[in-house]
Short mmCIF file of C-alpha atoms in Angstrom, two decimals:
data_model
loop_
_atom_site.label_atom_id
_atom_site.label_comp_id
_atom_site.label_asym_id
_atom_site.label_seq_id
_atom_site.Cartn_x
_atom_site.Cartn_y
_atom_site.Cartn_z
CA UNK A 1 -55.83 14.08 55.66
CA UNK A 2 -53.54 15.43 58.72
CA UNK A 3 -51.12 17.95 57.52
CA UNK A 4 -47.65 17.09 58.63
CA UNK A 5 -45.12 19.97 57.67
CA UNK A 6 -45.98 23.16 55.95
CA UNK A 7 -43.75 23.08 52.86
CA UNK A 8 -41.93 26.67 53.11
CA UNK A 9 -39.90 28.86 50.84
CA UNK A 10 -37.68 31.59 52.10
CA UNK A 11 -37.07 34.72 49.67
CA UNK A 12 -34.27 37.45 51.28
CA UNK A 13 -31.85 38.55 48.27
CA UNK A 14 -29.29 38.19 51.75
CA UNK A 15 -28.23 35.04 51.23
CA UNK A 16 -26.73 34.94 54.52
CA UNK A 17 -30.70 35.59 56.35
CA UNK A 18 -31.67 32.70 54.67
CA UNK A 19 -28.93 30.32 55.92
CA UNK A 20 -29.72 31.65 59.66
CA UNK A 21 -33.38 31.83 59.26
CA UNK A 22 -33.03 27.94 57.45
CA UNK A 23 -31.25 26.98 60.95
CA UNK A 24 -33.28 28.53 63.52
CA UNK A 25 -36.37 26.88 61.72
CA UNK A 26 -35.03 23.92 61.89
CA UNK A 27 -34.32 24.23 66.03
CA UNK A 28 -37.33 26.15 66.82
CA UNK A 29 -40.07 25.10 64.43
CA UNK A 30 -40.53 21.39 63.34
CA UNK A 31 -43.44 21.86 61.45
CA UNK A 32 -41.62 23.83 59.09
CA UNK A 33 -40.10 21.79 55.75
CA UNK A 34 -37.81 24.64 53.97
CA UNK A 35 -38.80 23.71 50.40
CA UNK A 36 -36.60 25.94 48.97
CA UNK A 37 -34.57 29.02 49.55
CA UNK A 38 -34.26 31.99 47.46
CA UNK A 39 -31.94 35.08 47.50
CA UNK A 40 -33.57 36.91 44.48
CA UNK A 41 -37.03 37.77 43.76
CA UNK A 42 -36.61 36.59 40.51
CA UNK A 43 -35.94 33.15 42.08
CA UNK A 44 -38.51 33.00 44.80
CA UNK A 45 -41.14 34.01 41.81
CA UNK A 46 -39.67 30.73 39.95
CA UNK A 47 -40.20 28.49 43.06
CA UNK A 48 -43.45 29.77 44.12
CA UNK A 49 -44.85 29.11 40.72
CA UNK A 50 -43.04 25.55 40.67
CA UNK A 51 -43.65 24.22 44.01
CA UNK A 52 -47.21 25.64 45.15
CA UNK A 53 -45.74 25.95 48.63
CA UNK A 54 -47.95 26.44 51.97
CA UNK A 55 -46.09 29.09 53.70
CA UNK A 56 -43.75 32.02 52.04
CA UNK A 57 -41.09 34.03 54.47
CA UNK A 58 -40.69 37.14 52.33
CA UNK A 59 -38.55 40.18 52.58
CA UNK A 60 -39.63 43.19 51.52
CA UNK A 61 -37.11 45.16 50.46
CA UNK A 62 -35.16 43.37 47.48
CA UNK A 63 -33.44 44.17 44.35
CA UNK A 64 -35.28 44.54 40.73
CA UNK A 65 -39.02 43.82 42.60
CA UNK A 66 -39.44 44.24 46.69
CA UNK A 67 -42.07 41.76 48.63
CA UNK A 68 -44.83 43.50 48.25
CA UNK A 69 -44.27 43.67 43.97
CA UNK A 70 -43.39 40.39 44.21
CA UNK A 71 -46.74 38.64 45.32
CA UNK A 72 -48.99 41.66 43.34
CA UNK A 73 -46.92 40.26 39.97
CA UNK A 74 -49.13 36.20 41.02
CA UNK A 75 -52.15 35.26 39.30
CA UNK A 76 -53.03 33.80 42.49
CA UNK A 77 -51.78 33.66 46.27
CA UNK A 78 -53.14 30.73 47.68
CA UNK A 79 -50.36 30.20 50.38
CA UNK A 80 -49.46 31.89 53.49
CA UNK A 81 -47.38 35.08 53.90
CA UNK A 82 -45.21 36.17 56.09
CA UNK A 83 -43.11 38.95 56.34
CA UNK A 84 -39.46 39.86 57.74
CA UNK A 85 -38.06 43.05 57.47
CA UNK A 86 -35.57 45.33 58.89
CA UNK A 87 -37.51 48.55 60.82
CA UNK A 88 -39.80 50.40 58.45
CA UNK A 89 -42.69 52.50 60.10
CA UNK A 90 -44.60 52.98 56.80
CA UNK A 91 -44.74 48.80 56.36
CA UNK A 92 -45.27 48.27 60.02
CA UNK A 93 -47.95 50.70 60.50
CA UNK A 94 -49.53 48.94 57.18
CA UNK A 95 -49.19 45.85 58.58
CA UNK A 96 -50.90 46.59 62.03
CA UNK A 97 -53.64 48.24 59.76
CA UNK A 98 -54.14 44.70 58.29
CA UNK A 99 -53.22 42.12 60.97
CA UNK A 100 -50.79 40.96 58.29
CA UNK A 101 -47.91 38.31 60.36
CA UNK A 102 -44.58 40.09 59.91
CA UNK A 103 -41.48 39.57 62.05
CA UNK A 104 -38.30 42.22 62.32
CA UNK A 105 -35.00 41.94 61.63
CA UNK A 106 -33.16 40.57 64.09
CA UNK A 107 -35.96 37.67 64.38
CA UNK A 108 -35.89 36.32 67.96
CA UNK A 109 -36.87 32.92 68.65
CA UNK A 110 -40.37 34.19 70.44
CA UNK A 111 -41.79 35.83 67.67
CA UNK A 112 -40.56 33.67 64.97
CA UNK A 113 -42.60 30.31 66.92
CA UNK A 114 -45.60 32.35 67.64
CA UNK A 115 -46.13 33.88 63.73
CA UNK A 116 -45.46 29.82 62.73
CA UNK A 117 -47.33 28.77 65.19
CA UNK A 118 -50.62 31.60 64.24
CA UNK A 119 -49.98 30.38 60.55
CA UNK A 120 -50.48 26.61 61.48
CA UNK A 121 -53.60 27.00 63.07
CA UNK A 122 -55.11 29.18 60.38
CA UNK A 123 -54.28 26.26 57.61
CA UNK A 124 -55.57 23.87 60.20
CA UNK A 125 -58.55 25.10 60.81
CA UNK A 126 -58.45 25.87 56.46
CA UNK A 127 -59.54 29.43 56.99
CA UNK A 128 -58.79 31.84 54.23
CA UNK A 129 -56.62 34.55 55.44
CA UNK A 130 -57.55 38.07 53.49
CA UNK A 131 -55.19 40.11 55.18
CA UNK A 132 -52.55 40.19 51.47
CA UNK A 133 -56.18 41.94 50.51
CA UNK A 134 -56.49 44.27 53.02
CA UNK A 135 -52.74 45.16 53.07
CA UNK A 136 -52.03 45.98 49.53
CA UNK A 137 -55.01 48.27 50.23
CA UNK A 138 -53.67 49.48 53.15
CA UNK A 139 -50.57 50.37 51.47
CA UNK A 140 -52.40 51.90 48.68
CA UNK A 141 -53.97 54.47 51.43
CA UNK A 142 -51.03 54.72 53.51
CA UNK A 143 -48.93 56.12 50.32
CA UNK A 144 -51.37 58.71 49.63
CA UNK A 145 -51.39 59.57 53.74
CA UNK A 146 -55.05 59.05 53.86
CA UNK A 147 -56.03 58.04 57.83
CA UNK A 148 -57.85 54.74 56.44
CA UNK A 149 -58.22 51.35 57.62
CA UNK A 150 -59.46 48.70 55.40
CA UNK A 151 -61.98 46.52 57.89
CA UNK A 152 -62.88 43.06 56.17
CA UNK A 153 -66.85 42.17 55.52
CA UNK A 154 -69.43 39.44 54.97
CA UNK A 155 -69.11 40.43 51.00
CA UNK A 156 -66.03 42.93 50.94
CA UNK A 157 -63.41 45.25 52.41
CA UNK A 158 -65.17 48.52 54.10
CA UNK A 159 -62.52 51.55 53.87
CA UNK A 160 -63.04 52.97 57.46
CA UNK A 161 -61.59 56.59 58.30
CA UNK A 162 -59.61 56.15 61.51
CA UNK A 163 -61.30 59.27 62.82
CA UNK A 164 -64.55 57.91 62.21
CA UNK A 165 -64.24 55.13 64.57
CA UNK A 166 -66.08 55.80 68.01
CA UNK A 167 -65.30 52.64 69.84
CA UNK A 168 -64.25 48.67 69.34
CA UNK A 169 -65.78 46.52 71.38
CA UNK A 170 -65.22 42.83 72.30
CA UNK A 171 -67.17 39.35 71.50
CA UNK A 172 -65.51 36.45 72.21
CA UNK A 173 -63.37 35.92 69.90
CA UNK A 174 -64.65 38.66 67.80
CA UNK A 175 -64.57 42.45 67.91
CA UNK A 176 -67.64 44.91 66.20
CA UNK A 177 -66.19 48.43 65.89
CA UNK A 178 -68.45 51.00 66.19
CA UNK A 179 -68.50 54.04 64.02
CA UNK A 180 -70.11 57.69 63.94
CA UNK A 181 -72.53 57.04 61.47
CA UNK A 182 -74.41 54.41 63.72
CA UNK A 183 -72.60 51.42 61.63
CA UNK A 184 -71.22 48.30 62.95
CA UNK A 185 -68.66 46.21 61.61
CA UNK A 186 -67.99 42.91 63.17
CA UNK A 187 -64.24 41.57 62.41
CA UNK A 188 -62.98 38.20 62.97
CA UNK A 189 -59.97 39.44 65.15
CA UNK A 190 -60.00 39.35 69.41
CA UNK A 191 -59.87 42.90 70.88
CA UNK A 192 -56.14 42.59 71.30
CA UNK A 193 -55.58 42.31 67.51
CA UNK A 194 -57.38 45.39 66.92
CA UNK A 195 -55.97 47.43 69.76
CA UNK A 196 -52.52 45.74 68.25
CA UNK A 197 -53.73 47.32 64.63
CA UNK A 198 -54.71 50.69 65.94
CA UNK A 199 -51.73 50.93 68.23
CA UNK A 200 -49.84 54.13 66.23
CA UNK A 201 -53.68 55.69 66.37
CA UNK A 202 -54.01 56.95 69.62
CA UNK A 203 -56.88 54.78 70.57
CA UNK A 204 -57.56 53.96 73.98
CA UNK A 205 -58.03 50.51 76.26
CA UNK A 206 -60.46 51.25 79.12
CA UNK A 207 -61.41 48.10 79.78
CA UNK A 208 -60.69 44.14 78.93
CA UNK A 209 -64.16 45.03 76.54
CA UNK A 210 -63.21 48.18 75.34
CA UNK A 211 -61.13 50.21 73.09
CA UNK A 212 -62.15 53.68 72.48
CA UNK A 213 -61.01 56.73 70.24
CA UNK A 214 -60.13 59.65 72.44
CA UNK A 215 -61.37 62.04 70.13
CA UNK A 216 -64.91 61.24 70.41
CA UNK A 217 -65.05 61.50 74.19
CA UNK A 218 -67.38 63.74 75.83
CA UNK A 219 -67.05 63.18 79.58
CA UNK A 220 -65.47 61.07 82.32
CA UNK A 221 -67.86 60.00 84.78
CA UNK A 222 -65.82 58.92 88.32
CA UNK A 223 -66.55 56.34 90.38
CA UNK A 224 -64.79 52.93 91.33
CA UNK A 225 -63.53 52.72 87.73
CA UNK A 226 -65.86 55.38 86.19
CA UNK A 227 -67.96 55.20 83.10
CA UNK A 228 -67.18 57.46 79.86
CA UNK A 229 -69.24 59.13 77.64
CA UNK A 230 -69.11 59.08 74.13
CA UNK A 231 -69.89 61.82 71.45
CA UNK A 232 -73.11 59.82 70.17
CA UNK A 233 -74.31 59.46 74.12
CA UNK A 234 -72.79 56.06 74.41
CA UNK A 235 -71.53 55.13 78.09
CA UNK A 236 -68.88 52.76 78.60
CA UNK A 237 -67.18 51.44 81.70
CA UNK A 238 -63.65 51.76 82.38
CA UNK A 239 -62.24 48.71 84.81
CA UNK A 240 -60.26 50.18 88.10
CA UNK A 241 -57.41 49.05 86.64
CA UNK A 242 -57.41 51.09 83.44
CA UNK A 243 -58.51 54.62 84.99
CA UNK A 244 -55.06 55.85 86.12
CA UNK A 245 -54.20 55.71 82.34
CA UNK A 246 -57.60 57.57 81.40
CA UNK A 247 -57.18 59.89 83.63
CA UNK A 248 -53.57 60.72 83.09
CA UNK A 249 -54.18 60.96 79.17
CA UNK A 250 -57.21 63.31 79.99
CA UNK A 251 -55.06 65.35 81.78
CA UNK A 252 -52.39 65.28 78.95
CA UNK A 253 -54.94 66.53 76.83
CA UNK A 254 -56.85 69.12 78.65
CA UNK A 255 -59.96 67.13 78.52
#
């Protein structure tokens, strides 16, 4: 059976965000049906439960129970998420941690067709998203400021420390990160996801193959590009057009 329209609930206790975000849906996504539209949490819990909907917008920061409560307080989320909030580093940087779809207040048109548009093809292709999984426990080590990133597995979540991470590197559509301790970790995510997750980290792109950690560089090798050199003896080539960056954060950092 083709899927036509993902039935869609909005929650944002701003009742006047929902009327917007009801019309630009209606413009700029057709494959959107707006089920129902809620401005309390108390609501959107109501809804959820009653109309088993494919696709939640959900704002986090709301009256009596925020977003993030709100879906923890389910037996079961078996729908897609997708978050809109005003600025917040500490959600953001969880959310990059996780890969979880979030848009920021003001939504612009771009962003809001291209999170619809990633959600559609997930349901599509009937993939099971775990990123609510990996962000609650992303949150959970963000609150207690422990450098962690929570890395989905074959039978589990892996709690990676940030620091611990060598190098990412690319496979197809797939990226294995690399750590210290001579583990590998494939994730179903393209390079650009992860360099998109680890973007507040510090981590560095040297190549279209390869993301590295800065801290566990142990020499630059020069050449047309140049190869580096990791802590574990690792060498890694960095692409002409990446070494003016290298070389200008090396010399940032005294390396």
């Amino acid at each position: 059976m083709v899927m036509e329209k993902l039935r869609t609930i909005l929650i944002d206790d701003e009742k006047t965000s929902t009327e917007v975000f009801t019309l630009e849906l209606g413009m700029y996504c057709p494959r959107i049906e707006v089920v129902a539209s809620c401005n309390s949490a108390k609501e959107g819990l109501e809804k959820i439960r009653e109309l088993k909907p494919d696709l939640v917008f959900l704002d986090i920061e709301m009256p009596w129970m925020n977003g993030f409560e709100l879906l923890q307080s389910l037996d079961k989320i078996d729908f897609e998420v997708i978050f809109v909030t005003a600025y917040d580093e500490f959600a953001i940087k969880a959310f990059r941690y996780s890969a979880a779809d979030y848009l920021l207040k003001p939504v612009n048109k771009e962003d809001l067709i291209a999170a619809v548009d990633e959600v559609w093809q997930r349901v599509e292709r009937r993939e099971k998203s775990d990123q609510l999984e990996v962000l609650f426990s992303n949150l959970n080590f963000l609150r207690h400021n422990i450098a962690k990133i929570a890395l989905p597995t074959s039978d589990g979540v892996e709690f990676v420390k940030i620091e611990d991470i060598l190098y990412c590197a690319a496979d197809g559509s797939y990226t294995t990160v690399y750590l210290a301790d001579g583990q590998k970790i494939l994730q179903s995510k393209t390079l650009k996801q992860v360099t998109q997750m680890l973007e507040d980290c510090n981590f560095l792109r040297i190549h279209q193959s390869y993301l590295i950690n800065p801290a566990h560089l142990k020499r630059y090798i020069r050449g047309q590009g140049g190869m580096v050199m990791l802590d574990n003896g690792t060498e890694l080539p960095v692409s002409r057009s990446q070494k003016d960056e290298l070389v200008r954060r090396l010399s940032r950092n005294g390396k």
